[in-house]
Amino acid sequence: MGQIFEFIADAALEVLDDYYTECHVCNSTGVDLYTYQGKLMLEDGTVDDDIYAVCADCIKTQPLIPSGEWAYSQTIRDYLTAQQTTPQAYDALLQKLLKQYRQTPQLPLFLQYDDRPLCCNTLTEFTGYPADEKELFHITENNTYWEKQVAEKSEYMDFRKYGLPEGERDIAAFRCPACNKAYFTFQFT
């Protein structure tokens, strides 16, 4: 698991470039900033919805809500419903998973919608994008495909037969920190 963020491997973590120079939450400069499009719930009950670049400390400690939470929370609910938990366990797990999601930068870049795999009642760790064709084949042929849930791969995901995806970041790899099961997502433009 990542040292900076629990659900992003350090090797996969991307710091924003110099376009953003200060954290949009605490205004700190000279710190690494990470992609986080969302809103900050302010103490007076108002919302600052102009959040794009946030430091690690603020992501981990401030009341941030990613802009994709409204859709991803349904993925979490569907996952928990399939687990057939008690109502109390369902509520506790929902809050745990939402907290994990909120305290994680928006990596990988999901082109269509946030869709981080869930496993063993936890978020999975983003381990990176395939570095080359060989790694892409390995990931897509051996990892479990995820599309809002464990899903069957389309025959067109045979990238040896049908050609490579358009973008280098269309495929993202994940692993469960509890059981080590490997997953991948495929989102294209």
PDB file of C-alpha atoms in Angstrom:
ATOM      1  CA  MET A   1       0.000   0.000   0.000  1.00  0.00           C
ATOM      2  CA  GLY A   2       1.076   3.527  -0.635  1.00  0.00           C
ATOM      3  CA  GLN A   3       2.919   5.446   2.044  1.00  0.00           C
ATOM      4  CA  ILE A   4       1.376   8.819   1.133  1.00  0.00           C
ATOM      5  CA  PHE A   5      -2.119   7.593   0.267  1.00  0.00           C
ATOM      6  CA  GLU A   6      -3.328   4.189   1.374  1.00  0.00           C
ATOM      7  CA  PHE A   7      -5.136   3.403  -1.880  1.00  0.00           C
ATOM      8  CA  ILE A   8      -2.586   4.664  -4.399  1.00  0.00           C
ATOM      9  CA  ALA A   9       0.753   2.921  -4.789  1.00  0.00           C
ATOM     10  CA  ASP A  10       3.601   5.405  -4.405  1.00  0.00           C
ATOM     11  CA  ALA A  11       4.939   4.451  -7.851  1.00  0.00           C
ATOM     12  CA  ALA A  12       1.538   5.304  -9.390  1.00  0.00           C
ATOM     13  CA  LEU A  13       1.063   8.587  -7.520  1.00  0.00           C
ATOM     14  CA  GLU A  14       1.181  11.686  -9.711  1.00  0.00           C
ATOM     15  CA  VAL A  15       1.986  15.152  -8.422  1.00  0.00           C
ATOM     16  CA  LEU A  16       0.388  18.027 -10.314  1.00  0.00           C
ATOM     17  CA  ASP A  17       2.650  20.160 -12.462  1.00  0.00           C
ATOM     18  CA  ASP A  18       3.543  23.790 -11.748  1.00  0.00           C
ATOM     19  CA  TYR A  19       0.269  25.174 -13.114  1.00  0.00           C
ATOM     20  CA  TYR A  20      -1.140  24.917  -9.595  1.00  0.00           C
ATOM     21  CA  THR A  21       1.126  26.480  -6.971  1.00  0.00           C
ATOM     22  CA  GLU A  22      -0.986  26.380  -3.823  1.00  0.00           C
ATOM     23  CA  CYS A  23      -3.377  24.024  -2.097  1.00  0.00           C
ATOM     24  CA  HIS A  24      -6.970  25.082  -2.753  1.00  0.00           C
ATOM     25  CA  VAL A  25      -7.907  24.193   0.825  1.00  0.00           C
ATOM     26  CA  CYS A  26      -5.130  25.484   3.112  1.00  0.00           C
ATOM     27  CA  ASN A  27      -3.357  27.768   0.599  1.00  0.00           C
ATOM     28  CA  SER A  28       0.031  26.167   1.368  1.00  0.00           C
ATOM     29  CA  THR A  29       2.721  26.641  -1.252  1.00  0.00           C
ATOM     30  CA  GLY A  30       5.847  24.599  -1.780  1.00  0.00           C
ATOM     31  CA  VAL A  31       4.019  21.315  -1.146  1.00  0.00           C
ATOM     32  CA  ASP A  32       3.111  18.496  -3.507  1.00  0.00           C
ATOM     33  CA  LEU A  33      -0.392  18.920  -4.892  1.00  0.00           C
ATOM     34  CA  TYR A  34      -2.699  16.202  -6.182  1.00  0.00           C
ATOM     35  CA  THR A  35      -5.738  16.115  -8.441  1.00  0.00           C
ATOM     36  CA  TYR A  36      -8.905  16.477  -6.413  1.00  0.00           C
ATOM     37  CA  GLN A  37     -11.895  17.989  -8.158  1.00  0.00           C
ATOM     38  CA  GLY A  38     -14.612  18.474  -5.617  1.00  0.00           C
ATOM     39  CA  LYS A  39     -15.925  20.645  -2.866  1.00  0.00           C
ATOM     40  CA  LEU A  40     -14.945  21.597   0.656  1.00  0.00           C
ATOM     41  CA  MET A  41     -17.595  21.734   3.348  1.00  0.00           C
ATOM     42  CA  LEU A  42     -16.877  24.911   5.333  1.00  0.00           C
ATOM     43  CA  GLU A  43     -17.466  25.319   9.075  1.00  0.00           C
ATOM     44  CA  ASP A  44     -20.263  27.864   8.524  1.00  0.00           C
ATOM     45  CA  GLY A  45     -22.221  25.319   6.472  1.00  0.00           C
ATOM     46  CA  THR A  46     -21.365  26.804   3.099  1.00  0.00           C
ATOM     47  CA  VAL A  47     -19.513  25.003   0.341  1.00  0.00           C
ATOM     48  CA  ASP A  48     -16.384  25.944  -1.590  1.00  0.00           C
ATOM     49  CA  ASP A  49     -16.816  24.107  -4.878  1.00  0.00           C
ATOM     50  CA  ASP A  50     -13.716  25.525  -6.582  1.00  0.00           C
ATOM     51  CA  ILE A  51     -11.346  22.759  -5.483  1.00  0.00           C
ATOM     52  CA  TYR A  52      -8.931  21.198  -8.004  1.00  0.00           C
ATOM     53  CA  ALA A  53      -5.465  20.916  -6.418  1.00  0.00           C
ATOM     54  CA  VAL A  54      -5.052  19.735  -2.833  1.00  0.00           C
ATOM     55  CA  CYS A  55      -2.108  18.763  -0.620  1.00  0.00           C
ATOM     56  CA  ALA A  56      -1.914  15.338   1.007  1.00  0.00           C
ATOM     57  CA  ASP A  57      -2.619  16.656   4.514  1.00  0.00           C
ATOM     58  CA  CYS A  58      -5.843  18.346   3.430  1.00  0.00           C
ATOM     59  CA  ILE A  59      -7.029  15.328   1.431  1.00  0.00           C
ATOM     60  CA  LYS A  60      -6.565  13.166   4.513  1.00  0.00           C
ATOM     61  CA  THR A  61      -8.025  15.540   7.114  1.00  0.00           C
ATOM     62  CA  GLN A  62     -10.445  18.052   5.607  1.00  0.00           C
ATOM     63  CA  PRO A  63     -14.170  17.544   4.839  1.00  0.00           C
ATOM     64  CA  LEU A  64     -13.766  17.164   1.078  1.00  0.00           C
ATOM     65  CA  ILE A  65     -16.261  15.532  -1.252  1.00  0.00           C
ATOM     66  CA  PRO A  66     -15.114  14.464  -4.737  1.00  0.00           C
ATOM     67  CA  SER A  67     -17.292  15.686  -7.596  1.00  0.00           C
ATOM     68  CA  GLY A  68     -17.912  12.077  -8.700  1.00  0.00           C
ATOM     69  CA  GLU A  69     -19.199  10.902  -5.328  1.00  0.00           C
ATOM     70  CA  TRP A  70     -22.866  11.095  -6.273  1.00  0.00           C
ATOM     71  CA  ALA A  71     -22.361   8.368  -8.893  1.00  0.00           C
ATOM     72  CA  TYR A  72     -19.659   6.323  -7.165  1.00  0.00           C
ATOM     73  CA  SER A  73     -21.709   6.121  -3.964  1.00  0.00           C
ATOM     74  CA  GLN A  74     -24.248   4.083  -5.959  1.00  0.00           C
ATOM     75  CA  THR A  75     -21.483   1.657  -6.956  1.00  0.00           C
ATOM     76  CA  ILE A  76     -20.628   1.322  -3.256  1.00  0.00           C
ATOM     77  CA  ARG A  77     -24.295   0.764  -2.344  1.00  0.00           C
ATOM     78  CA  ASP A  78     -24.690  -1.882  -5.046  1.00  0.00           C
ATOM     79  CA  TYR A  79     -21.522  -3.622  -3.829  1.00  0.00           C
ATOM     80  CA  LEU A  80     -22.730  -3.598  -0.217  1.00  0.00           C
ATOM     81  CA  THR A  81     -26.194  -4.854  -1.178  1.00  0.00           C
ATOM     82  CA  ALA A  82     -24.575  -7.834  -2.896  1.00  0.00           C
ATOM     83  CA  GLN A  83     -22.645  -8.559   0.345  1.00  0.00           C
ATOM     84  CA  GLN A  84     -25.954  -9.211   2.139  1.00  0.00           C
ATOM     85  CA  THR A  85     -24.863  -7.520   5.353  1.00  0.00           C
ATOM     86  CA  THR A  86     -27.060  -6.523   8.255  1.00  0.00           C
ATOM     87  CA  PRO A  87     -28.462  -2.982   8.100  1.00  0.00           C
ATOM     88  CA  GLN A  88     -26.018  -1.885  10.821  1.00  0.00           C
ATOM     89  CA  ALA A  89     -23.033  -3.407   9.019  1.00  0.00           C
ATOM     90  CA  TYR A  90     -24.235  -1.906   5.720  1.00  0.00           C
ATOM     91  CA  ASP A  91     -24.342   1.602   7.225  1.00  0.00           C
ATOM     92  CA  ALA A  92     -20.940   1.233   8.893  1.00  0.00           C
ATOM     93  CA  LEU A  93     -19.322  -0.106   5.713  1.00  0.00           C
ATOM     94  CA  LEU A  94     -20.942   2.613   3.598  1.00  0.00           C
ATOM     95  CA  GLN A  95     -19.454   5.291   5.841  1.00  0.00           C
ATOM     96  CA  LYS A  96     -16.046   3.544   5.871  1.00  0.00           C
ATOM     97  CA  LEU A  97     -15.916   3.227   2.070  1.00  0.00           C
ATOM     98  CA  LEU A  98     -17.065   6.813   1.496  1.00  0.00           C
ATOM     99  CA  LYS A  99     -14.373   8.033   3.903  1.00  0.00           C
ATOM    100  CA  GLN A 100     -11.723   5.986   2.059  1.00  0.00           C
ATOM    101  CA  TYR A 101     -12.934   7.392  -1.266  1.00  0.00           C
ATOM    102  CA  ARG A 102     -12.958  10.978   0.014  1.00  0.00           C
ATOM    103  CA  GLN A 103      -9.425  10.654   1.395  1.00  0.00           C
ATOM    104  CA  THR A 104      -7.947   9.476  -1.909  1.00  0.00           C
ATOM    105  CA  PRO A 105      -6.847  11.753  -4.775  1.00  0.00           C
ATOM    106  CA  GLN A 106      -8.592  11.302  -8.090  1.00  0.00           C
ATOM    107  CA  LEU A 107      -6.241   8.773  -9.596  1.00  0.00           C
ATOM    108  CA  PRO A 108      -6.461   7.069 -11.919  1.00  0.00           C
ATOM    109  CA  LEU A 109      -7.977   9.420 -14.435  1.00  0.00           C
ATOM    110  CA  PHE A 110     -11.403   7.928 -15.097  1.00  0.00           C
ATOM    111  CA  LEU A 111     -12.541   9.241 -18.474  1.00  0.00           C
ATOM    112  CA  GLN A 112     -16.194   8.268 -18.055  1.00  0.00           C
ATOM    113  CA  TYR A 113     -16.996   8.028 -14.309  1.00  0.00           C
ATOM    114  CA  ASP A 114     -15.230   7.173 -11.044  1.00  0.00           C
ATOM    115  CA  ASP A 115     -15.093   3.392 -10.839  1.00  0.00           C
ATOM    116  CA  ARG A 116     -12.477   2.187  -8.361  1.00  0.00           C
ATOM    117  CA  PRO A 117     -12.928  -1.558  -7.715  1.00  0.00           C
ATOM    118  CA  LEU A 118     -14.116  -2.740  -4.312  1.00  0.00           C
ATOM    119  CA  CYS A 119     -13.039  -5.993  -2.670  1.00  0.00           C
ATOM    120  CA  CYS A 120     -13.072  -7.447   0.853  1.00  0.00           C
ATOM    121  CA  ASN A 121     -15.169  -4.472   2.007  1.00  0.00           C
ATOM    122  CA  THR A 122     -12.460  -1.959   1.133  1.00  0.00           C
ATOM    123  CA  LEU A 123     -11.296   0.192  -1.753  1.00  0.00           C
ATOM    124  CA  THR A 124      -8.608  -1.356  -3.900  1.00  0.00           C
ATOM    125  CA  GLU A 125      -5.221   0.236  -4.383  1.00  0.00           C
ATOM    126  CA  PHE A 126      -4.493   1.851  -7.747  1.00  0.00           C
ATOM    127  CA  THR A 127      -1.168   0.331  -8.802  1.00  0.00           C
ATOM    128  CA  GLY A 128      -0.738   2.138 -12.111  1.00  0.00           C
ATOM    129  CA  TYR A 129      -1.227   2.095 -15.842  1.00  0.00           C
ATOM    130  CA  PRO A 130       0.436  -0.518 -18.053  1.00  0.00           C
ATOM    131  CA  ALA A 131       3.968   0.611 -18.868  1.00  0.00           C
ATOM    132  CA  ASP A 132       4.065  -1.182 -22.207  1.00  0.00           C
ATOM    133  CA  GLU A 133       2.227  -3.602 -24.474  1.00  0.00           C
ATOM    134  CA  LYS A 134       3.480  -6.667 -22.600  1.00  0.00           C
ATOM    135  CA  GLU A 135       2.198  -5.350 -19.264  1.00  0.00           C
ATOM    136  CA  LEU A 136      -1.127  -4.348 -20.844  1.00  0.00           C
ATOM    137  CA  PHE A 137      -1.607  -7.891 -22.129  1.00  0.00           C
ATOM    138  CA  HIS A 138      -0.668  -9.346 -18.742  1.00  0.00           C
ATOM    139  CA  ILE A 139      -3.093  -7.094 -16.833  1.00  0.00           C
ATOM    140  CA  THR A 140      -6.056  -7.543 -19.164  1.00  0.00           C
ATOM    141  CA  GLU A 141      -5.553 -11.298 -19.521  1.00  0.00           C
ATOM    142  CA  ASN A 142      -4.964 -12.097 -15.838  1.00  0.00           C
ATOM    143  CA  ASN A 143      -6.701  -9.474 -13.689  1.00  0.00           C
ATOM    144  CA  THR A 144     -10.417  -9.451 -12.960  1.00  0.00           C
ATOM    145  CA  TYR A 145     -12.359  -6.895 -15.013  1.00  0.00           C
ATOM    146  CA  TRP A 146     -14.357  -4.297 -13.060  1.00  0.00           C
ATOM    147  CA  GLU A 147     -17.119  -2.071 -14.425  1.00  0.00           C
ATOM    148  CA  LYS A 148     -19.161  -0.856 -11.456  1.00  0.00           C
ATOM    149  CA  GLN A 149     -18.857  -4.453 -10.248  1.00  0.00           C
ATOM    150  CA  VAL A 150     -16.982  -7.570 -11.243  1.00  0.00           C
ATOM    151  CA  ALA A 151     -17.986  -7.884 -14.884  1.00  0.00           C
ATOM    152  CA  GLU A 152     -17.462 -10.188 -17.814  1.00  0.00           C
ATOM    153  CA  LYS A 153     -14.913  -8.966 -20.318  1.00  0.00           C
ATOM    154  CA  SER A 154     -16.121  -8.229 -23.809  1.00  0.00           C
ATOM    155  CA  GLU A 155     -14.441 -10.263 -26.521  1.00  0.00           C
ATOM    156  CA  TYR A 156     -13.157  -6.915 -27.841  1.00  0.00           C
ATOM    157  CA  MET A 157     -10.949  -6.645 -24.760  1.00  0.00           C
ATOM    158  CA  ASP A 158      -8.728  -9.238 -26.383  1.00  0.00           C
ATOM    159  CA  PHE A 159      -6.177  -6.569 -27.251  1.00  0.00           C
ATOM    160  CA  ARG A 160      -3.882  -9.044 -28.971  1.00  0.00           C
ATOM    161  CA  LYS A 161      -6.638  -9.846 -31.451  1.00  0.00           C
ATOM    162  CA  TYR A 162      -8.462  -6.516 -31.799  1.00  0.00           C
ATOM    163  CA  GLY A 163      -5.631  -4.041 -31.287  1.00  0.00           C
ATOM    164  CA  LEU A 164      -4.506  -1.824 -28.459  1.00  0.00           C
ATOM    165  CA  PRO A 165      -6.718   0.723 -26.683  1.00  0.00           C
ATOM    166  CA  GLU A 166      -6.576   4.278 -28.044  1.00  0.00           C
ATOM    167  CA  GLY A 167      -5.034   5.840 -24.972  1.00  0.00           C
ATOM    168  CA  GLU A 168      -2.194   4.852 -22.665  1.00  0.00           C
ATOM    169  CA  ARG A 169      -4.413   5.474 -19.645  1.00  0.00           C
ATOM    170  CA  ASP A 170      -7.537   3.655 -20.768  1.00  0.00           C
ATOM    171  CA  ILE A 171      -6.471   0.640 -18.690  1.00  0.00           C
ATOM    172  CA  ALA A 172      -5.847   1.043 -14.949  1.00  0.00           C
ATOM    173  CA  ALA A 173      -4.649  -1.695 -12.592  1.00  0.00           C
ATOM    174  CA  PHE A 174      -5.686  -2.234  -8.969  1.00  0.00           C
ATOM    175  CA  ARG A 175      -5.145  -4.755  -6.205  1.00  0.00           C
ATOM    176  CA  CYS A 176      -7.031  -5.547  -3.036  1.00  0.00           C
ATOM    177  CA  PRO A 177      -4.980  -4.725   0.069  1.00  0.00           C
ATOM    178  CA  ALA A 178      -6.715  -7.509   2.003  1.00  0.00           C
ATOM    179  CA  CYS A 179      -6.576 -10.521  -0.355  1.00  0.00           C
ATOM    180  CA  ASN A 180      -4.204  -9.277  -3.099  1.00  0.00           C
ATOM    181  CA  LYS A 181      -6.730  -9.973  -5.874  1.00  0.00           C
ATOM    182  CA  ALA A 182      -5.856  -7.963  -8.988  1.00  0.00           C
ATOM    183  CA  TYR A 183      -8.405  -5.945 -10.990  1.00  0.00           C
ATOM    184  CA  PHE A 184      -8.432  -3.671 -13.999  1.00  0.00           C
ATOM    185  CA  THR A 185     -10.750  -1.057 -15.433  1.00  0.00           C
ATOM    186  CA  PHE A 186     -11.073  -0.018 -19.068  1.00  0.00           C
ATOM    187  CA  GLN A 187     -12.466   3.427 -19.807  1.00  0.00           C
ATOM    188  CA  PHE A 188     -12.024   5.024 -23.181  1.00  0.00           C
ATOM    189  CA  THR A 189     -13.029   8.282 -24.820  1.00  0.00           C
TER     190      THR A 189
END
